[in-house]
Coordinates of N, CA and C and ligand atoms in Angstrom, one line a residue:
M103 N 80.0 -23.2 30.9 CA 78.9 -22.8 30.1 C 79.3 -21.7 29.1
S104 N 78.9 -21.9 27.8 CA 79.2 -20.9 26.8 C 78.6 -19.6 27.3
H105 N 79.2 -18.5 26.8 CA 78.6 -17.2 27.2 C 77.4 -16.8 26.3
N106 N 77.1 -17.6 25.3 CA 75.9 -17.3 24.5 C 74.7 -18.1 25.0
T107 N 73.8 -17.5 25.7 CA 72.7 -18.2 26.4 C 71.4 -18.3 25.7
I108 N 71.3 -17.8 24.5 CA 70.0 -17.7 23.8 C 69.4 -19.1 23.7
A109 N 70.1 -20.1 23.2 CA 69.5 -21.5 23.1 C 69.1 -22.1 24.4
I110 N 69.9 -21.9 25.4 CA 69.6 -22.5 26.7 C 68.4 -21.8 27.3
N111 N 68.3 -20.5 27.2 CA 67.1 -19.8 27.8 C 65.8 -20.3 27.0
Q112 N 65.9 -20.4 25.7 CA 64.7 -20.8 25.0 C 64.3 -22.2 25.2
Q113 N 65.3 -23.1 25.3 CA 65.0 -24.5 25.5 C 64.5 -24.8 27.0
Q114 N 65.2 -24.2 27.9 CA 64.8 -24.5 29.3 C 63.5 -23.9 29.7
Q115 N 63.1 -22.8 29.0 CA 61.9 -22.1 29.5 C 61.1 -21.5 28.5
P116 N 60.3 -22.4 27.7 CA 59.4 -21.8 26.7 C 58.3 -21.0 27.4
L117 N 58.0 -19.9 26.7 CA 57.0 -18.9 27.4 C 55.7 -18.7 26.5
D118 N 55.7 -19.4 25.3 CA 54.7 -19.1 24.4 C 53.2 -19.3 24.9
H119 N 53.1 -20.2 25.8 CA 51.8 -20.6 26.3 C 51.2 -19.5 27.3
L120 N 52.0 -18.5 27.6 CA 51.6 -17.5 28.6 C 51.1 -16.2 27.8
E121 N 50.1 -15.6 28.4 CA 49.6 -14.4 27.7 C 50.5 -13.2 27.9
S122 N 51.1 -13.0 29.1 CA 52.1 -12.0 29.3 C 53.0 -12.5 30.5
V123 N 54.1 -11.8 30.5 CA 55.2 -12.2 31.5 C 55.7 -10.9 32.1
W124 N 55.9 -10.9 33.4 CA 56.6 -9.8 34.1 C 58.1 -10.1 34.0
L125 N 58.9 -9.0 33.8 CA 60.4 -9.1 33.8 C 60.9 -8.0 34.8
F126 N 61.9 -8.4 35.6 CA 62.5 -7.5 36.5 C 63.8 -7.1 36.0
G127 N 64.1 -5.8 35.8 CA 65.3 -5.3 35.3 C 66.1 -4.5 36.3
Y128 N 67.4 -4.7 36.5 CA 68.1 -4.0 37.5 C 69.4 -3.3 37.0
G129 N 69.7 -3.5 35.7 CA 70.8 -2.9 35.1 C 70.4 -2.0 33.9
S130 N 70.9 -2.2 32.7 CA 70.4 -1.4 31.6 C 68.9 -1.5 31.3
L131 N 68.4 -2.6 31.8 CA 66.9 -2.8 31.5 C 66.1 -1.8 32.3
I132 N 66.7 -1.1 33.3 CA 66.0 0.0 34.0 C 65.8 1.2 33.1
Y133 N 66.9 1.6 32.4 CA 66.9 2.9 31.7 C 66.8 2.7 30.2
K134 N 67.0 1.5 29.7 CA 66.9 1.3 28.2 C 65.9 0.3 27.9
A135 N 64.6 0.8 27.8 CA 63.5 -0.2 27.4 C 63.3 -0.1 25.9
D136 N 64.1 -0.8 25.2 CA 64.1 -0.8 23.7 C 63.2 -2.0 23.2
F137 N 62.1 -2.1 23.9 CA 61.1 -3.2 23.6 C 59.7 -2.7 24.0
P138 N 58.7 -3.3 23.3 CA 57.3 -2.9 23.7 C 56.9 -3.5 25.0
Y139 N 56.3 -2.8 25.9 CA 55.8 -3.3 27.1 C 54.3 -2.9 27.4
L140 N 53.6 -3.7 28.1 CA 52.2 -3.4 28.4 C 52.1 -2.4 29.5
Q141 N 52.9 -2.5 30.5 CA 53.0 -1.6 31.7 C 54.3 -1.8 32.4
R142 N 54.7 -0.8 33.2 CA 55.9 -1.0 34.0 C 55.7 -0.4 35.4
H143 N 56.5 -0.9 36.3 CA 56.3 -0.5 37.7 C 57.6 -0.6 38.4
P144 N 58.1 0.4 39.2 CA 59.3 0.3 40.0 C 59.1 -0.9 41.0
A145 N 60.2 -1.7 41.1 CA 60.1 -2.9 41.9 C 61.3 -3.2 42.6
V146 N 61.2 -4.2 43.5 CA 62.4 -4.6 44.4 C 62.4 -6.1 44.5
I147 N 63.7 -6.6 44.5 CA 63.8 -8.1 44.6 C 64.6 -8.3 45.9
H148 N 64.2 -9.2 46.7 CA 64.9 -9.4 48.0 C 65.8 -10.7 47.9
G149 N 66.9 -10.6 48.7 CA 67.9 -11.7 48.7 C 68.9 -11.6 47.6
W150 N 69.0 -10.5 46.9 CA 69.9 -10.4 45.7 C 70.5 -9.0 45.8
Q151 N 71.8 -8.9 45.4 CA 72.5 -7.6 45.4 C 73.1 -7.4 44.0
R152 N 73.0 -6.1 43.6 CA 73.6 -5.7 42.3 C 75.1 -5.6 42.4
R153 N 75.8 -6.2 41.4 CA 77.3 -6.1 41.4 C 77.8 -6.0 40.0
F154 N 78.8 -5.2 39.7 CA 79.4 -5.0 38.4 C 80.5 -6.1 38.2
W155 N 80.0 -7.4 38.2 CA 80.9 -8.5 38.2 C 80.8 -9.3 36.9
Q156 N 80.0 -8.8 35.9 CA 79.8 -9.5 34.7 C 80.6 -8.8 33.6
G157 N 81.3 -9.6 32.8 CA 82.0 -9.0 31.6 C 81.1 -8.8 30.5
S158 N 81.3 -7.7 29.7 CA 80.5 -7.5 28.5 C 81.4 -7.5 27.3
H159 N 81.2 -8.5 26.4 CA 82.0 -8.7 25.2 C 81.3 -8.0 24.0
D160 N 80.0 -7.9 24.2 CA 79.1 -7.6 23.0 C 78.4 -6.3 23.1
H161 N 78.3 -5.6 24.2 CA 77.6 -4.3 24.3 C 78.6 -3.2 24.7
R162 N 79.3 -3.4 25.8 CA 80.1 -2.3 26.4 C 81.5 -2.6 26.5
G163 N 82.0 -3.6 25.7 CA 83.4 -4.0 25.6 C 83.5 -4.8 24.4
T164 N 84.7 -5.5 24.3 CA 85.0 -6.4 23.2 C 85.5 -7.7 23.8
P165 N 85.6 -8.8 23.0 CA 86.2 -10.0 23.6 C 87.7 -9.7 24.1
E166 N 88.4 -8.9 23.4 CA 89.8 -8.6 23.8 C 89.8 -7.7 25.1
A167 N 88.9 -6.8 25.2 CA 88.8 -5.8 26.3 C 87.4 -5.7 26.8
P168 N 87.0 -6.7 27.6 CA 85.6 -6.7 28.0 C 85.3 -5.5 29.0
G169 N 84.1 -5.0 28.9 CA 83.6 -4.0 29.9 C 83.0 -4.7 31.1
R170 N 82.5 -3.9 32.0 CA 81.9 -4.5 33.2 C 80.5 -4.0 33.3
V171 N 79.5 -5.0 33.5 CA 78.1 -4.6 33.6 C 77.5 -5.4 34.8
A172 N 76.2 -5.1 35.0 CA 75.6 -5.5 36.3 C 75.1 -7.0 36.2
T173 N 75.3 -7.7 37.3 CA 74.6 -8.9 37.5 C 74.1 -8.9 38.9
L174 N 73.5 -10.0 39.4 CA 73.0 -10.1 40.7 C 73.7 -11.3 41.4
I175 N 74.1 -11.1 42.7 CA 74.6 -12.2 43.5 C 73.6 -12.4 44.7
E176 N 73.6 -13.6 45.1 CA 72.7 -14.0 46.2 C 73.3 -13.6 47.6
V177 N 72.6 -12.7 48.3 CA 72.9 -12.2 49.6 C 71.7 -12.2 50.4
P178 N 71.5 -13.1 51.4 CA 70.2 -13.3 52.0 C 69.5 -12.0 52.5
E179 N 70.3 -11.1 53.2 CA 69.6 -9.9 53.7 C 69.5 -8.7 52.8
A180 N 70.0 -8.9 51.5 CA 70.1 -7.8 50.6 C 68.7 -7.5 49.9
R181 N 68.7 -6.4 49.3 CA 67.6 -6.0 48.4 C 68.1 -5.3 47.2
C182 N 67.4 -5.3 46.1 CA 67.9 -4.6 44.9 C 66.7 -4.0 44.2
A183 N 66.7 -2.7 44.0 CA 65.6 -2.0 43.4 C 65.8 -2.0 41.8
G184 N 64.7 -2.0 41.1 CA 64.8 -1.9 39.7 C 63.5 -1.6 39.1
M185 N 63.2 -2.0 37.8 CA 62.0 -1.7 37.1 C 61.4 -3.0 36.6
A186 N 60.1 -3.2 36.8 CA 59.5 -4.4 36.3 C 58.6 -4.0 35.1
Y187 N 58.6 -4.9 34.1 CA 57.9 -4.6 32.8 C 57.0 -5.8 32.6
E188 N 55.7 -5.6 32.2 CA 54.9 -6.6 31.7 C 55.0 -6.7 30.2
V189 N 55.4 -7.8 29.7 CA 55.6 -7.9 28.2 C 54.9 -9.2 27.7
T190 N 54.6 -9.2 26.4 CA 54.1 -10.4 25.8 C 55.3 -11.4 25.5
P191 N 55.0 -12.7 25.5 CA 56.2 -13.6 25.4 C 57.1 -13.5 24.2
D192 N 56.5 -12.9 23.1 CA 57.3 -12.8 21.8 C 58.5 -11.8 22.1
V193 N 58.4 -10.9 23.0 CA 59.4 -9.9 23.3 C 60.7 -10.6 23.8
F194 N 60.6 -11.8 24.3 CA 61.8 -12.5 24.8 C 62.7 -12.9 23.7
A195 N 62.3 -13.0 22.4 CA 63.2 -13.2 21.3 C 64.3 -12.1 21.3
H196 N 63.8 -10.9 21.5 CA 64.7 -9.7 21.5 C 65.5 -9.7 22.8
L197 N 64.8 -9.9 23.9 CA 65.5 -9.8 25.2 C 66.6 -10.9 25.4
D198 N 66.3 -12.1 24.9 CA 67.3 -13.2 25.0 C 68.5 -12.9 24.2
H199 N 68.3 -12.2 23.0 CA 69.4 -11.8 22.2 C 70.2 -10.7 22.9
R200 N 69.5 -9.8 23.5 CA 70.2 -8.6 24.1 C 71.0 -9.1 25.3
E201 N 70.5 -10.1 26.1 CA 71.1 -10.6 27.3 C 71.9 -11.9 27.1
K202 N 72.3 -12.1 25.8 CA 72.9 -13.4 25.5 C 74.3 -13.7 26.1
N203 N 75.0 -12.6 26.5 CA 76.4 -12.7 27.0 C 76.5 -13.2 28.4
G204 N 75.9 -14.4 28.6 CA 76.0 -15.1 29.9 C 74.9 -15.1 30.9
Y205 N 73.8 -14.4 30.5 CA 72.6 -14.3 31.4 C 71.6 -15.4 31.2
L206 N 71.2 -16.0 32.3 CA 70.2 -17.0 32.2 C 69.0 -16.4 32.9
R207 N 67.8 -16.7 32.4 CA 66.6 -16.1 33.0 C 65.9 -17.2 33.9
F208 N 65.3 -16.8 35.0 CA 64.6 -17.7 35.8 C 63.4 -17.0 36.5
F209 N 62.4 -17.7 36.9 CA 61.2 -17.1 37.6 C 61.5 -16.9 39.0
T210 N 61.1 -15.8 39.6 CA 61.3 -15.5 41.0 C 60.2 -14.5 41.4
T211 N 60.2 -14.2 42.7 CA 59.1 -13.2 43.1 C 59.8 -11.9 43.3
F212 N 59.1 -10.8 42.9 CA 59.6 -9.5 43.3 C 58.4 -8.6 43.7
A213 N 58.7 -7.5 44.4 CA 57.6 -6.7 45.0 C 57.6 -5.3 44.4
W214 N 56.5 -4.7 44.5 CA 56.4 -3.3 44.0 C 57.2 -2.4 45.1
L215 N 57.9 -1.4 44.6 CA 58.7 -0.6 45.4 C 57.8 0.3 46.4
D216 N 56.6 0.6 45.9 CA 55.8 1.6 46.6 C 54.5 1.0 47.1
E217 N 54.2 -0.2 47.0 CA 53.0 -0.9 47.5 C 53.3 -2.3 47.9
P218 N 52.5 -2.8 48.9 CA 52.8 -4.2 49.4 C 52.2 -5.3 48.4
A219 N 52.6 -5.2 47.2 CA 52.1 -6.3 46.2 C 53.3 -7.0 45.7
T220 N 53.1 -8.3 45.4 CA 54.2 -9.1 44.8 C 53.7 -9.7 43.5
V221 N 54.7 -9.9 42.6 CA 54.4 -10.7 41.3 C 55.5 -11.7 41.1
E222 N 55.1 -12.7 40.3 CA 56.1 -13.7 39.8 C 56.5 -13.3 38.5
G223 N 57.8 -13.3 38.2 CA 58.3 -12.9 36.9 C 59.7 -13.4 36.7
L224 N 60.3 -13.0 35.6 CA 61.6 -13.4 35.2 C 62.7 -12.4 35.5
V225 N 63.8 -12.8 35.8 CA 65.0 -12.0 35.9 C 66.2 -12.6 35.2
Y226 N 67.0 -11.8 34.6 CA 68.2 -12.4 33.9 C 69.4 -12.2 34.9
V227 N 70.1 -13.3 35.2 CA 71.3 -13.3 36.1 C 72.4 -14.0 35.4
A228 N 73.6 -13.4 35.5 CA 74.8 -14.0 34.9 C 75.6 -14.5 36.1
G229 N 75.7 -15.8 36.2 CA 76.3 -16.5 37.3 C 77.8 -16.7 37.1
P230 N 78.5 -17.2 38.1 CA 79.9 -17.4 38.1 C 80.4 -18.4 37.1
D231 N 79.5 -19.3 36.6 CA 79.9 -20.3 35.7 C 79.8 -19.9 34.2
N232 N 79.5 -18.7 33.9 CA 79.5 -18.3 32.5 C 80.8 -17.8 32.1
A233 N 81.1 -18.0 30.8 CA 82.5 -17.7 30.3 C 82.9 -16.2 30.3
A234 N 81.9 -15.3 30.4 CA 82.2 -13.9 30.4 C 82.3 -13.3 31.8
Y235 N 82.1 -14.2 32.8 CA 82.1 -13.7 34.2 C 83.4 -13.2 34.6
L236 N 83.5 -12.0 35.3 CA 84.8 -11.5 35.8 C 84.9 -11.6 37.3
G237 N 83.8 -11.5 38.0 CA 83.9 -11.6 39.5 C 84.3 -10.4 40.2
P238 N 84.6 -10.5 41.5 CA 84.8 -9.3 42.4 C 86.0 -8.6 42.0
A239 N 86.0 -7.3 42.3 CA 87.2 -6.4 42.2 C 86.8 -5.2 43.1
S240 N 87.7 -4.4 43.4 CA 87.4 -3.2 44.2 C 86.6 -2.2 43.3
E241 N 85.9 -1.3 44.0 CA 85.1 -0.3 43.2 C 86.0 0.6 42.3
A242 N 87.2 0.9 42.9 CA 88.2 1.7 42.1 C 88.7 0.9 40.9
E243 N 88.9 -0.4 41.1 CA 89.4 -1.2 39.9 C 88.3 -1.3 38.9
I244 N 87.0 -1.5 39.3 CA 85.9 -1.6 38.4 C 85.7 -0.3 37.6
A245 N 85.9 0.8 38.3 CA 85.8 2.2 37.7 C 86.8 2.3 36.6
T246 N 88.1 1.9 36.9 CA 89.1 2.0 35.9 C 88.8 1.2 34.7
Q247 N 88.3 -0.1 34.9 CA 88.0 -0.9 33.7 C 86.9 -0.3 32.9
I248 N 85.9 0.3 33.6 CA 84.7 0.9 32.9 C 85.2 2.1 32.2
A249 N 86.1 2.9 32.7 CA 86.6 4.1 32.1 C 87.3 3.8 30.8
N250 N 87.9 2.6 30.7 CA 88.7 2.2 29.5 C 88.0 1.3 28.6
S251 N 86.7 1.0 28.7 CA 86.0 0.1 27.9 C 84.9 0.7 27.0
A252 N 84.7 0.2 25.8 CA 83.6 0.6 25.0 C 83.3 -0.5 24.0
G253 N 82.1 -0.6 23.6 CA 81.7 -1.7 22.7 C 80.6 -1.2 21.7
P254 N 79.9 -2.1 21.0 CA 79.0 -1.7 20.0 C 77.8 -0.8 20.5
S255 N 77.5 -1.0 21.8 CA 76.4 -0.2 22.4 C 76.8 1.1 23.0
G256 N 78.2 1.4 22.9 CA 78.7 2.7 23.4 C 79.7 2.5 24.5
P257 N 80.1 3.6 25.1 CA 81.1 3.6 26.2 C 80.5 2.8 27.4
N258 N 81.4 2.1 28.1 CA 81.0 1.4 29.3 C 80.6 2.5 30.4
S259 N 81.2 3.6 30.4 CA 80.9 4.7 31.4 C 79.5 5.1 31.2
E260 N 78.9 5.2 30.0 CA 77.5 5.6 29.8 C 76.6 4.6 30.5
Y261 N 76.9 3.3 30.5 CA 76.0 2.3 31.1 C 76.0 2.6 32.6
L262 N 77.2 2.8 33.2 CA 77.2 3.0 34.7 C 76.5 4.3 35.1
L263 N 76.8 5.4 34.3 CA 76.3 6.7 34.7 C 74.8 6.8 34.5
K264 N 74.3 6.2 33.5 CA 72.8 6.1 33.2 C 72.1 5.3 34.3
L265 N 72.8 4.2 34.7 CA 72.2 3.4 35.8 C 72.1 4.2 37.1
A266 N 73.2 4.9 37.4 CA 73.2 5.7 38.7 C 72.1 6.7 38.6
D267 N 72.0 7.4 37.5 CA 70.9 8.4 37.4 C 69.5 7.8 37.5
A268 N 69.3 6.6 36.9 CA 68.0 5.9 37.0 C 67.7 5.5 38.4
L269 N 68.7 5.1 39.2 CA 68.5 4.7 40.6 C 68.1 5.9 41.4
R270 N 68.8 7.0 41.1 CA 68.4 8.3 41.9 C 67.0 8.7 41.5
A271 N 66.6 8.5 40.3 CA 65.2 8.9 39.9 C 64.2 8.0 40.6
L272 N 64.6 6.7 41.0 CA 63.8 5.8 41.7 C 63.8 6.1 43.2
G273 N 64.7 7.1 43.6 CA 64.8 7.4 45.0 C 65.7 6.3 45.8
E274 N 66.5 5.6 45.0 CA 67.3 4.5 45.6 C 68.8 4.9 45.8
H275 N 69.3 4.4 46.9 CA 70.8 4.6 47.1 C 71.4 3.2 47.0
D276 N 72.3 3.0 46.1 CA 73.1 1.8 45.9 C 74.5 2.1 46.1
E277 N 75.1 1.7 47.3 CA 76.4 2.1 47.7 C 77.5 1.6 46.6
H278 N 77.3 0.4 46.1 CA 78.3 -0.2 45.1 C 78.3 0.7 43.9
V279 N 77.1 1.0 43.3 CA 77.0 1.7 42.1 C 77.5 3.2 42.3
F280 N 77.1 3.8 43.4 CA 77.4 5.2 43.6 C 78.9 5.4 43.9
T281 N 79.5 4.4 44.6 CA 81.0 4.4 44.8 C 81.7 4.3 43.5
I282 N 81.3 3.4 42.6 CA 81.9 3.3 41.3 C 81.7 4.6 40.5
E283 N 80.5 5.1 40.6 CA 80.2 6.4 39.9 C 81.2 7.5 40.3
A284 N 81.4 7.6 41.6 CA 82.3 8.7 42.1 C 83.7 8.5 41.6
E285 N 84.2 7.2 41.7 CA 85.5 6.9 41.2 C 85.7 7.2 39.7
L286 N 84.6 6.8 39.0 CA 84.6 7.0 37.5 C 84.6 8.4 37.1
K287 N 83.8 9.2 37.8 CA 83.8 10.7 37.5 C 85.2 11.3 37.8
K288 N 85.9 10.9 38.8 CA 87.3 11.4 39.0 C 88.2 11.0 37.8
L289 N 88.1 9.8 37.4 CA 88.9 9.3 36.2 C 88.5 10.1 35.0
L290 N 87.2 10.3 34.7 CA 86.8 11.0 33.5 C 87.3 12.5 33.5
Q291 N 87.3 13.1 34.7 CA 87.7 14.5 34.8 C 89.2 14.6 34.6
Q292 N 90.0 13.5 35.0 CA 91.4 13.5 34.7 C 91.7 13.4 33.2
G293 N 90.7 12.9 32.5 CA 90.8 12.7 31.1 C 91.7 11.5 30.7
Ligands
LIG410 C1 69.2 -6.2 33.7 O1 69.3 -5.0 33.4 O2 68.2 -6.6 34.3 C2 70.2 -7.2 33.2 C3 71.5 -6.6 33.0 C4 71.6 -5.6 31.8 O3 71.0 -5.9 30.8 O4 72.2 -4.6 32.0

């Protein structure tokens, strides 16, 4: 699959007939809401785990030196906290462009973090069959790649550090993210 997913997302899943759509964000979509939304709510998705296994050619790296950004992998007993946004369907023109580097959107169920309510909404996931996928590596290796990558949206380290701060603000502990953060901070201190 090509790593530009704009056409696939728009063809597979037209949204214009809907009045509004919920979106679950678990990476930069938690801390960088550069789109209009009707409301937002801290949320959690079950059966998925956040992993820095997706390459970024267009935001936090380049085609020659991709950065590493978050995707979700299916793990039956796992949970992943994030932020849900209710948006109008036209906002997906922007979102599909922003998430074009390998992410496909699909409908799933997520729950509010602080109340027993669930909603149906979209989530963008970059799976192993996209051309930008990098796959597993140790947290130390991921931190080294992040420390050395930058792209049009800024340093890759900023993506990781802002996500870690946003998770702390949600009261969430994510072992994978916080281990990479600790390794990254050591590398950044070494200069
Ligand atoms: C997301 O945040 O939900 C998707 C990955 C990203 O844009 O960082």
